[in-house]
Amino acid sequence: MRKWLQHISNRTARRLTLLLAAAGVLLLGTAVWLTLSMEEEPATLTTFAMGSYVQQTVYGSQGEEAAQAASTAVTELENRISWRVEDSDIALLNQEAGKDFQEIGSQTWEILQTALQVCQQSGGAFDVTIAPLSWLWNFDENPHLPEADTIAAFLPQVNWENVLLGEDNTAALKTSSTALDLGAVGKGAACDTAVAVYQESGVDRAVVAVGGSIGLWGEKPFGDPWRVALRDPATDGSLGELALQEGFVSTSGSYEKQFEEDGTTYHHILDPDTGYPAQSGLVSVTVWSSSGVLSDALSTACFVLGLEDSLPLLEEFASGAVFVTEDNQVYVTENLQDAFSLTAQDYTLAGTL
C-alpha cells in the first residue's frame, strides 16, 4: 500500500512539474509538500525507569537510534540521582551527611541547583530534603499514618537550606539528619535528558513521557501544535488538552498515590511545613515550563501552595499552569488560556489567572 501511494505521489509530482514547466513556472516546493504529506512512521520505544514507563515517539531517519540512546541516558540518570541506588550521587550525599563536600556528577549538580531555586522561591513549599518525612509515610511500599509525635520529631530535619552547593560539581549536607530525595523532579529530569539526546542526534521531532511528565522536541509539520492530554483526576479519562509548540509539562495530583485509614484518605504530596499531606483545595496541578526539572518541581510546589499563592512563583519562572480544585473548578493561567481546552463534562472552566 505504501509503495503504491508513493508511486502515485511521484507520478503526480512529475505531471505537475511538466505542466507548470510548460507554463513557465519553476515548482520548487512540490517535492517538499509531498514528503510532508506522506507522514513518516516514527520510532517508538517503551521502557521502565524512575518507577514509571518511559514512552518515546521519535521522528526522523535516526529515530530508532536516538530512542535507544535516550533510554540508556535515562537509566544512567536514575543511577545517579536515585537515593535507592547504593552508589548514586544522592546516596553518597545522604551517607556523608554532616561531613565534607563530596564530588558529584555535573548533571546531578545542575538538577540540584534548579531544584534549590524552586525551594527558595516557593518558601520551602517544595523541599528536596523531604526524605525523612516521605520515608516515614512510606507511600511506595507500606503506606500508613505515622504517629503525630513522630511526625513532629522529623519535621526539623526537613530544611532545604541544609543543602550546600560548592564549586567544581561538589555538594554537601550540613547536618547528619538531612537527607535528599529527588523523586519529585526525577521524571522531569528524565524528560530533559531524553530531549538533550534528541537534540544531539538531529532527529526531526519527538515526544517523551515519563510518568506524569512530558517533554516535547521539534516542530510538527505545517506548524501544528503538540496536543498533550490532561488526566481527569476522578477517572482514567481526559480532562482536556494543551496545544503546545514546545516545552515540558508535569502534573502533580492527589490521586496518584493515596491510602485510606480510619475513614480518612491520605495522599503522597506532603507539606514540608506540617509533615502531613497538603491541604490546599487542589486535586491536581499541571505546569508547563522551559525544562522538565522546573515543571516537575513547580507542579509540586504549586499543589502545596494552592491557587493564589502559586501565581508569583509561576511568574518568577515564566511558567504556566492548569489547576483543578476539589469542587471540580478548573483555572488556567493567562499564558495558557489559548492553549487549553476543557473536554470533561463534570468540570467548569472557572476563569483565567
Coordinates of C-alpha atoms in Angstrom, one line a residue, residues 63-331:
G63 CA 14.8 7.9 15.3
E64 CA 15.3 4.4 16.4
E65 CA 19.0 5.0 17.4
A66 CA 18.0 8.2 19.2
A67 CA 15.3 6.4 21.2
Q68 CA 17.7 3.7 22.3
A69 CA 20.3 6.3 23.3
A70 CA 17.7 8.3 25.2
S71 CA 16.6 5.2 27.1
T72 CA 20.2 4.4 28.1
A73 CA 20.7 8.0 29.2
V74 CA 17.6 8.0 31.4
T75 CA 18.7 4.8 33.0
E76 CA 22.1 6.3 33.7
L77 CA 20.5 9.3 35.2
E78 CA 18.4 7.2 37.5
N79 CA 21.6 5.5 38.7
R80 CA 23.0 8.9 39.6
I81 CA 20.1 10.6 41.3
S82 CA 18.1 7.9 43.0
W83 CA 18.6 7.5 46.7
R84 CA 17.7 3.8 46.3
V85 CA 20.8 3.1 44.1
E86 CA 23.6 2.3 46.5
D87 CA 26.5 4.2 44.7
S88 CA 24.4 7.1 43.3
D89 CA 25.4 10.7 43.9
I90 CA 22.3 11.2 46.1
A91 CA 23.1 8.1 48.1
L92 CA 26.6 9.3 48.6
L93 CA 25.5 12.7 49.9
N94 CA 23.0 11.1 52.2
Q95 CA 25.6 8.7 53.6
E96 CA 28.1 11.6 54.1
A97 CA 25.5 14.0 55.5
G98 CA 27.1 16.4 58.1
K99 CA 30.6 15.8 56.6
D100 CA 32.8 17.4 54.0
F101 CA 31.8 18.3 50.4
Q102 CA 31.5 15.4 48.0
E103 CA 32.2 15.4 44.3
I104 CA 29.1 14.5 42.3
G105 CA 28.2 14.4 38.6
S106 CA 27.7 17.7 36.7
Q107 CA 24.1 16.6 35.8
T108 CA 23.2 15.9 39.4
W109 CA 24.7 19.2 40.4
E110 CA 22.7 21.1 37.8
I111 CA 19.4 19.3 38.8
L112 CA 20.1 20.2 42.5
Q113 CA 20.8 23.9 41.5
T114 CA 17.5 24.2 39.7
A115 CA 15.6 22.4 42.4
L116 CA 17.0 24.6 45.1
Q117 CA 16.0 27.7 43.2
V118 CA 12.4 26.4 43.4
C119 CA 12.8 25.6 47.1
Q120 CA 13.9 29.1 47.8
Q121 CA 11.3 30.9 45.6
S122 CA 8.5 28.8 46.9
G123 CA 9.4 29.5 50.5
G124 CA 10.0 25.8 51.1
A125 CA 6.7 24.5 49.7
F126 CA 8.9 22.4 47.5
D127 CA 11.8 20.9 49.5
V128 CA 14.4 18.4 48.3
T129 CA 15.1 17.3 51.8
I130 CA 11.6 15.9 52.3
A131 CA 13.2 12.4 52.5
P132 CA 12.8 11.8 56.3
L133 CA 9.1 12.5 56.1
S134 CA 8.5 10.6 52.9
W135 CA 10.3 7.6 54.2
L136 CA 8.2 7.8 57.4
W137 CA 4.9 7.7 55.4
N138 CA 6.3 5.1 53.1
F139 CA 3.8 5.6 50.3
D140 CA 5.8 3.4 47.8
E141 CA 5.7 0.1 49.8
N142 CA 3.7 0.2 53.1
P143 CA 1.7 3.5 53.4
H144 CA 0.5 4.2 56.8
L145 CA -0.4 7.1 59.1
P146 CA 2.6 7.9 61.4
E147 CA 2.2 8.9 65.0
A148 CA 1.7 12.7 65.4
D149 CA 4.7 12.8 67.8
T150 CA 6.9 11.0 65.3
I151 CA 6.0 13.5 62.5
A152 CA 6.7 16.4 64.8
A153 CA 10.1 14.9 65.7
F154 CA 11.0 14.5 62.0
L155 CA 9.9 18.0 60.9
P156 CA 13.1 19.9 61.9
Q157 CA 15.1 17.5 59.6
V158 CA 13.4 18.9 56.5
N159 CA 15.1 22.2 55.5
W160 CA 16.4 22.8 52.0
E161 CA 18.9 25.4 53.4
N162 CA 20.9 22.5 54.7
V163 CA 21.9 21.6 51.1
L164 CA 25.2 23.3 50.1
L165 CA 26.4 23.5 46.5
G166 CA 30.1 24.1 46.1
E167 CA 32.3 24.7 43.1
D168 CA 33.5 22.1 40.6
N169 CA 30.4 19.9 41.0
T170 CA 30.6 19.4 44.7
A171 CA 27.8 19.4 47.3
A172 CA 27.3 18.7 51.0
L173 CA 24.5 18.3 53.6
K174 CA 25.0 20.5 56.6
T175 CA 23.6 18.1 59.3
S176 CA 23.8 14.3 59.7
S177 CA 20.0 14.1 59.9
T178 CA 19.5 15.8 56.5
A179 CA 18.6 13.5 53.6
L180 CA 17.8 14.2 49.9
D181 CA 15.0 12.7 47.8
L182 CA 14.8 13.9 44.2
G183 CA 11.8 11.8 43.4
A184 CA 9.7 14.9 42.9
V185 CA 11.9 16.0 40.0
G186 CA 13.2 12.7 38.7
K187 CA 10.6 12.2 35.9
G188 CA 11.0 15.8 34.7
A189 CA 14.8 15.4 34.7
A190 CA 14.4 12.2 32.7
C191 CA 12.5 14.2 30.1
D192 CA 15.3 16.8 30.0
T193 CA 17.8 14.0 29.5
A194 CA 15.9 12.4 26.6
V195 CA 15.3 15.7 24.8
A196 CA 19.0 16.5 25.1
V197 CA 19.7 13.2 23.3
Y198 CA 17.2 14.2 20.6
Q199 CA 18.9 17.5 20.1
E200 CA 22.3 15.9 19.7
S201 CA 21.0 13.1 17.4
G202 CA 19.5 15.6 15.0
V203 CA 16.1 13.9 14.9
D204 CA 13.2 15.9 13.4
R205 CA 10.9 15.9 16.3
A206 CA 10.0 13.7 19.3
V207 CA 7.9 13.4 22.4
V208 CA 8.8 11.6 25.6
A209 CA 6.5 10.7 28.5
V210 CA 7.8 9.6 31.9
G211 CA 5.0 9.1 34.4
G212 CA 3.4 12.5 34.9
S213 CA 6.0 14.4 32.9
I214 CA 6.2 15.0 29.2
G215 CA 9.0 16.6 27.0
L216 CA 8.4 18.0 23.5
W217 CA 11.1 18.4 20.9
G218 CA 11.0 19.9 17.4
E219 CA 8.2 21.2 15.2
K220 CA 5.3 19.2 13.8
P221 CA 4.6 19.6 10.0
F222 CA 2.8 22.8 9.0
G223 CA 3.3 24.3 12.4
D224 CA 0.7 22.1 14.1
P225 CA 1.0 22.1 17.9
W226 CA 1.6 19.1 20.0
R227 CA -1.5 18.1 21.9
V228 CA -1.0 17.0 25.4
A229 CA -4.0 15.3 27.1
L230 CA -4.5 16.1 30.8
R231 CA -5.9 13.3 33.0
D232 CA -9.3 13.7 34.7
P233 CA -8.4 13.4 38.5
A234 CA -11.6 11.4 39.1
T235 CA -11.3 8.9 36.2
D236 CA -8.8 7.5 33.8
G237 CA -10.3 9.7 31.1
S238 CA -9.3 13.1 29.7
L239 CA -9.9 16.4 31.5
G240 CA -8.8 18.4 28.4
E241 CA -5.7 19.1 26.4
L242 CA -2.9 21.6 26.0
A243 CA -1.9 22.6 22.4
L244 CA 1.8 23.5 22.7
Q245 CA 4.6 24.2 20.3
E246 CA 7.4 23.3 22.7
G247 CA 8.4 22.8 26.3
F248 CA 7.8 20.4 29.2
V249 CA 4.6 19.5 31.1
S250 CA 4.3 17.9 34.5
T251 CA 1.3 17.1 36.6
S252 CA 1.1 16.6 40.4
G253 CA -2.1 15.1 41.7
S254 CA -3.5 13.8 44.9
Y255 CA -4.9 10.8 43.1
E256 CA -1.5 9.4 42.1
K257 CA -0.7 7.7 45.4
Q258 CA -3.1 7.5 48.3
F259 CA -4.5 5.2 51.0
E260 CA -7.4 5.2 53.5
E261 CA -7.1 4.8 57.2
D262 CA -9.9 5.1 59.8
G263 CA -12.1 6.7 57.1
T264 CA -9.6 9.4 56.1
T265 CA -7.8 9.4 52.7
Y266 CA -4.2 10.5 52.7
H267 CA -2.2 11.4 49.5
H268 CA 1.5 11.5 48.9
I269 CA 2.2 15.2 48.3
L270 CA 3.4 16.2 51.7
D271 CA 3.5 19.8 53.0
P272 CA 7.0 20.4 54.4
D273 CA 5.6 22.8 57.0
T274 CA 3.2 20.3 58.6
G275 CA 4.5 16.9 57.7
Y276 CA 1.1 15.9 56.5
P277 CA -0.5 15.7 53.0
A278 CA -1.0 19.2 51.6
Q279 CA -4.5 20.6 52.1
S280 CA -4.6 23.4 49.5
G281 CA -8.1 22.8 48.0
L282 CA -6.5 21.3 44.9
V283 CA -6.6 17.8 43.4
S284 CA -4.2 18.4 40.5
V285 CA -1.8 21.0 39.1
T286 CA -0.3 20.8 35.6
V287 CA 2.7 23.0 34.9
W288 CA 4.2 24.0 31.6
S289 CA 7.8 25.2 31.7
S290 CA 11.1 25.5 29.9
S291 CA 12.6 22.4 31.5
G292 CA 11.4 19.1 32.9
V293 CA 13.0 19.7 36.3
L294 CA 11.3 23.1 36.6
S295 CA 7.9 21.8 35.5
D296 CA 8.1 18.9 37.9
A297 CA 9.3 20.9 40.9
L298 CA 6.8 23.7 40.2
S299 CA 3.8 21.4 40.0
T300 CA 4.6 20.0 43.5
A301 CA 5.2 23.5 44.9
C302 CA 2.0 24.9 43.4
F303 CA 0.0 21.9 44.7
V304 CA 1.2 22.7 48.2
L305 CA 0.9 26.5 47.9
G306 CA -2.6 26.5 46.5
L307 CA -4.2 28.5 43.7
E308 CA -3.5 32.2 44.6
D309 CA -0.1 31.7 46.2
S310 CA 1.2 29.8 43.2
L311 CA 0.9 32.8 40.8
P312 CA 4.1 34.7 41.8
L313 CA 6.1 31.5 41.7
L314 CA 4.9 30.7 38.2
E315 CA 5.7 34.2 37.0
E316 CA 9.1 34.1 38.5
F317 CA 10.0 31.1 36.3
A318 CA 8.0 32.2 33.2
S319 CA 5.7 29.1 33.5
G320 CA 2.0 28.4 33.2
A321 CA -0.4 26.1 34.9
V322 CA -3.8 24.4 34.9
F323 CA -5.3 24.0 38.4
V324 CA -8.2 21.6 39.3
T325 CA -9.9 22.2 42.6
E326 CA -11.7 19.8 44.9
D327 CA -15.0 21.2 43.8
N328 CA -14.3 20.5 40.1
Q329 CA -13.4 24.0 39.1
V330 CA -10.6 24.5 36.5
Y331 CA -8.4 27.6 36.5

